[in-house]
PDB file of C-alpha atoms in Angstrom:
ATOM      1  CA  GLN Y 222     -27.288  44.956 -90.745  1.00 93.00           C
ATOM      2  CA  PRO Y 223     -29.823  45.217 -93.571  1.00 97.00           C
ATOM      3  CA  GLN Y 224     -31.715  48.486 -93.871  1.00 98.00           C
ATOM      4  CA  LEU Y 225     -35.166  49.408 -95.161  1.00 98.00           C
ATOM      5  CA  VAL Y 226     -36.035  52.938 -96.282  1.00 98.00           C
ATOM      6  CA  GLU Y 227     -39.594  54.058 -97.084  1.00 98.00           C
ATOM      7  CA  SER Y 228     -40.526  56.852 -99.474  1.00 98.00           C
ATOM      8  CA  GLY Y 229     -43.565  58.248-101.280  1.00 98.00           C
ATOM      9  CA  GLY Y 230     -45.630  59.528 -98.391  1.00 97.00           C
ATOM     10  CA  GLY Y 231     -46.970  63.033 -98.015  1.00 97.00           C
ATOM     11  CA  LEU Y 232     -50.107  65.143 -98.127  1.00 97.00           C
ATOM     12  CA  VAL Y 233     -52.804  64.055-100.569  1.00 96.00           C
ATOM     13  CA  ARG Y 234     -56.407  65.159-101.130  1.00 96.00           C
ATOM     14  CA  PRO Y 235     -59.299  62.754-100.498  1.00 96.00           C
ATOM     15  CA  GLY Y 236     -59.860  60.619-103.576  1.00 95.00           C
ATOM     16  CA  GLY Y 237     -56.257  60.922-104.686  1.00 96.00           C
ATOM     17  CA  SER Y 238     -53.562  58.272-105.062  1.00 96.00           C
ATOM     18  CA  LEU Y 239     -50.094  57.510-103.738  1.00 96.00           C
ATOM     19  CA  ARG Y 240     -47.493  54.816-104.245  1.00 97.00           C
ATOM     20  CA  LEU Y 241     -45.271  54.028-101.303  1.00 98.00           C
ATOM     21  CA  SER Y 242     -41.892  52.410-101.879  1.00 98.00           C
ATOM     22  CA  CYS Y 243     -39.566  50.554 -99.531  1.00 98.00           C
ATOM     23  CA  THR Y 244     -36.043  49.869-100.760  1.00 98.00           C
ATOM     24  CA  ALA Y 245     -33.773  47.367 -99.005  1.00 98.00           C
ATOM     25  CA  SER Y 246     -30.004  47.383 -98.827  1.00 98.00           C
ATOM     26  CA  GLY Y 247     -27.277  45.398 -97.120  1.00 97.00           C
ATOM     27  CA  PHE Y 248     -28.922  41.963 -97.183  1.00 97.00           C
ATOM     28  CA  THR Y 249     -26.213  40.191 -99.151  1.00 95.00           C
ATOM     29  CA  ALA Y 250     -23.420  42.053 -97.413  1.00 96.00           C
ATOM     30  CA  SER Y 251     -24.824  40.943 -94.041  1.00 96.00           C
ATOM     31  CA  GLY Y 252     -25.105  37.283 -95.067  1.00 96.00           C
ATOM     32  CA  PHE Y 253     -28.853  37.217 -95.779  1.00 96.00           C
ATOM     33  CA  THR Y 254     -30.748  36.213 -98.913  1.00 96.00           C
ATOM     34  CA  PHE Y 255     -33.262  38.919 -99.797  1.00 97.00           C
ATOM     35  CA  GLU Y 256     -35.519  36.677-101.906  1.00 97.00           C
ATOM     36  CA  VAL Y 257     -36.470  34.411 -98.972  1.00 97.00           C
ATOM     37  CA  TYR Y 258     -37.601  37.304 -96.749  1.00 98.00           C
ATOM     38  CA  THR Y 259     -41.216  38.386 -96.652  1.00 98.00           C
ATOM     39  CA  LEU Y 260     -41.923  42.118 -96.912  1.00 98.00           C
ATOM     40  CA  ALA Y 261     -44.816  43.732 -95.067  1.00 98.00           C
ATOM     41  CA  TRP Y 262     -46.430  47.129 -94.623  1.00 97.00           C
ATOM     42  CA  PHE Y 263     -47.666  48.230 -91.209  1.00 97.00           C
ATOM     43  CA  ARG Y 264     -49.418  51.458 -90.270  1.00 96.00           C
ATOM     44  CA  GLN Y 265     -49.969  53.385 -87.075  1.00 97.00           C
ATOM     45  CA  ALA Y 266     -52.677  56.027 -86.906  1.00 95.00           C
ATOM     46  CA  PRO Y 267     -52.790  58.691 -84.185  1.00 91.00           C
ATOM     47  CA  GLY Y 268     -53.878  57.161 -80.880  1.00 95.00           C
ATOM     48  CA  LYS Y 269     -53.869  53.594 -82.217  1.00 96.00           C
ATOM     49  CA  GLU Y 270     -51.591  50.562 -82.100  1.00 96.00           C
ATOM     50  CA  ARG Y 271     -49.431  49.603 -85.040  1.00 97.00           C
ATOM     51  CA  GLU Y 272     -51.262  47.163 -87.293  1.00 96.00           C
ATOM     52  CA  ALA Y 273     -50.293  44.981 -90.223  1.00 96.00           C
ATOM     53  CA  VAL Y 274     -51.694  46.010 -93.604  1.00 95.00           C
ATOM     54  CA  SER Y 275     -50.352  43.484 -96.087  1.00 96.00           C
ATOM     55  CA  CYS Y 276     -47.452  41.073 -96.594  1.00 97.00           C
ATOM     56  CA  ILE Y 277     -45.825  39.528 -99.651  1.00 98.00           C
ATOM     57  CA  ARG Y 278     -43.539  36.501 -99.924  1.00 97.00           C
ATOM     58  CA  GLY Y 279     -40.606  36.147-102.264  1.00 93.00           C
ATOM     59  CA  GLU Y 280     -42.813  34.156-104.643  1.00 90.00           C
ATOM     60  CA  ASP Y 281     -45.239  37.157-104.902  1.00 93.00           C
ATOM     61  CA  ILE Y 282     -47.957  35.552-102.764  1.00 95.00           C
ATOM     62  CA  VAL Y 283     -49.861  38.258-100.879  1.00 95.00           C
ATOM     63  CA  THR Y 284     -51.668  38.141 -97.524  1.00 95.00           C
ATOM     64  CA  ASN Y 285     -53.924  41.050 -96.553  1.00 94.00           C
ATOM     65  CA  TYR Y 286     -54.662  41.859 -92.906  1.00 94.00           C
ATOM     66  CA  ALA Y 287     -56.343  45.257 -92.544  1.00 86.00           C
ATOM     67  CA  ASP Y 288     -59.998  45.912 -93.245  1.00 78.00           C
ATOM     68  CA  SER Y 289     -60.907  47.361 -96.655  1.00 69.00           C
ATOM     69  CA  VAL Y 290     -57.425  46.788 -98.076  1.00 70.00           C
ATOM     70  CA  GLU Y 291     -58.540  44.622-100.997  1.00 70.00           C
ATOM     71  CA  ASP Y 292     -59.947  47.319-103.280  1.00 77.00           C
ATOM     72  CA  ARG Y 293     -57.828  50.366-102.536  1.00 88.00           C
ATOM     73  CA  LEU Y 294     -54.382  49.036-101.589  1.00 91.00           C
ATOM     74  CA  THR Y 295     -52.210  46.817-103.799  1.00 93.00           C
ATOM     75  CA  LEU Y 296     -48.937  45.231-102.676  1.00 95.00           C
ATOM     76  CA  SER Y 297     -46.150  44.173-105.028  1.00 96.00           C
ATOM     77  CA  ARG Y 298     -42.389  43.549-104.962  1.00 97.00           C
ATOM     78  CA  ASP Y 299     -39.471  43.678-107.350  1.00 97.00           C
ATOM     79  CA  ASN Y 300     -36.659  41.462-106.119  1.00 96.00           C
ATOM     80  CA  ALA Y 301     -34.210  42.739-108.722  1.00 95.00           C
ATOM     81  CA  LYS Y 302     -34.709  46.281-107.410  1.00 97.00           C
ATOM     82  CA  ARG Y 303     -34.859  45.128-103.779  1.00 97.00           C
ATOM     83  CA  THR Y 304     -38.100  47.104-103.436  1.00 98.00           C
ATOM     84  CA  VAL Y 305     -41.660  46.558-102.213  1.00 98.00           C
ATOM     85  CA  TYR Y 306     -44.525  48.880-103.216  1.00 98.00           C
ATOM     86  CA  LEU Y 307     -47.909  49.804-101.783  1.00 97.00           C
ATOM     87  CA  LYS Y 308     -50.239  51.410-104.330  1.00 96.00           C
ATOM     88  CA  MET Y 309     -53.007  53.404-102.651  1.00 95.00           C
ATOM     89  CA  ASN Y 310     -56.071  54.527-104.641  1.00 95.00           C
ATOM     90  CA  SER Y 311     -59.276  56.430-103.856  1.00 93.00           C
ATOM     91  CA  LEU Y 312     -57.841  57.569-100.575  1.00 93.00           C
ATOM     92  CA  LYS Y 313     -60.005  58.510 -97.608  1.00 92.00           C
ATOM     93  CA  THR Y 314     -59.021  60.248 -94.414  1.00 92.00           C
ATOM     94  CA  ASP Y 315     -59.194  57.000 -92.421  1.00 90.00           C
ATOM     95  CA  VAL Y 316     -55.937  55.748 -93.973  1.00 92.00           C
ATOM     96  CA  THR Y 317     -53.962  58.643 -92.494  1.00 95.00           C
ATOM     97  CA  ALA Y 318     -51.062  57.077 -90.587  1.00 96.00           C
ATOM     98  CA  VAL Y 319     -47.335  56.525 -90.469  1.00 98.00           C
ATOM     99  CA  TYR Y 320     -46.582  53.584 -92.750  1.00 97.00           C
ATOM    100  CA  TYR Y 321     -43.693  51.244 -91.918  1.00 98.00           C
ATOM    101  CA  CYS Y 322     -41.939  48.621 -94.007  1.00 98.00           C
ATOM    102  CA  ALA Y 323     -40.723  45.417 -92.334  1.00 98.00           C
ATOM    103  CA  ALA Y 324     -39.000  42.171 -93.344  1.00 98.00           C
ATOM    104  CA  ARG Y 325     -39.244  38.685 -91.855  1.00 98.00           C
ATOM    105  CA  PHE Y 326     -37.626  35.379 -92.743  1.00 98.00           C
ATOM    106  CA  LEU Y 327     -39.768  33.041 -94.913  1.00 97.00           C
ATOM    107  CA  VAL Y 328     -43.282  33.366 -93.431  1.00 97.00           C
ATOM    108  CA  CYS Y 329     -45.734  36.287 -93.356  1.00 97.00           C
ATOM    109  CA  LEU Y 330     -46.931  37.154 -89.845  1.00 97.00           C
ATOM    110  CA  LYS Y 331     -48.881  40.142 -88.532  1.00 96.00           C
ATOM    111  CA  HIS Y 332     -47.173  40.564 -85.146  1.00 97.00           C
ATOM    112  CA  VAL Y 333     -44.745  43.446 -84.819  1.00 97.00           C
ATOM    113  CA  HIS Y 334     -42.346  41.447 -82.619  1.00 97.00           C
ATOM    114  CA  ALA Y 335     -42.023  38.771 -85.296  1.00 98.00           C
ATOM    115  CA  MET Y 336     -40.315  41.151 -87.720  1.00 98.00           C
ATOM    116  CA  ASN Y 337     -36.563  40.918 -88.225  1.00 98.00           C
ATOM    117  CA  PHE Y 338     -35.929  44.366 -89.745  1.00 98.00           C
ATOM    118  CA  TRP Y 339     -37.818  47.679 -89.764  1.00 98.00           C
ATOM    119  CA  GLY Y 340     -37.779  50.869 -91.762  1.00 98.00           C
ATOM    120  CA  GLY Y 341     -38.186  54.276 -90.169  1.00 98.00           C
ATOM    121  CA  GLY Y 342     -41.654  55.034 -91.567  1.00 98.00           C
ATOM    122  CA  THR Y 343     -43.236  57.544 -93.936  1.00 98.00           C
ATOM    123  CA  LEU Y 344     -46.283  59.694 -93.172  1.00 98.00           C
ATOM    124  CA  VAL Y 345     -49.430  59.518 -95.308  1.00 97.00           C
ATOM    125  CA  ASN Y 346     -51.778  62.421 -94.565  1.00 97.00           C
ATOM    126  CA  VAL Y 347     -55.096  62.442 -96.426  1.00 96.00           C
ATOM    127  CA  SER Y 348     -56.635  65.857 -95.903  1.00 96.00           C
ATOM    128  CA  SER Y 349     -58.346  68.657 -97.793  1.00 92.00           C
TER     129      SER Y 349
END
């Protein structure tokens, strides 16, 4: 099956920046076309449910779901590299969470059960 692997998380001071990456593999080998799958970032903070942050289609059209994502979080993808990115700027402690990458056929949706493939997550910890 296809696999998604996140990277770029870690400990960062308030006001700092991070760029998360999610690299896909095995789509073509498994009989799937990577370019027609949407790629989304979810996050799960301590004591909270997993929530959708942002999603991008193969044509680079972005849908944002979480509050306050517009100014500080930027989603992009590079189909040639089989990678989706989440640039995070001016970080505050309220974005501390495990961030997950997910893929779904054709259409962006915010429901966790609608995803076809999941990565294992990467921790973002904003703390002084």
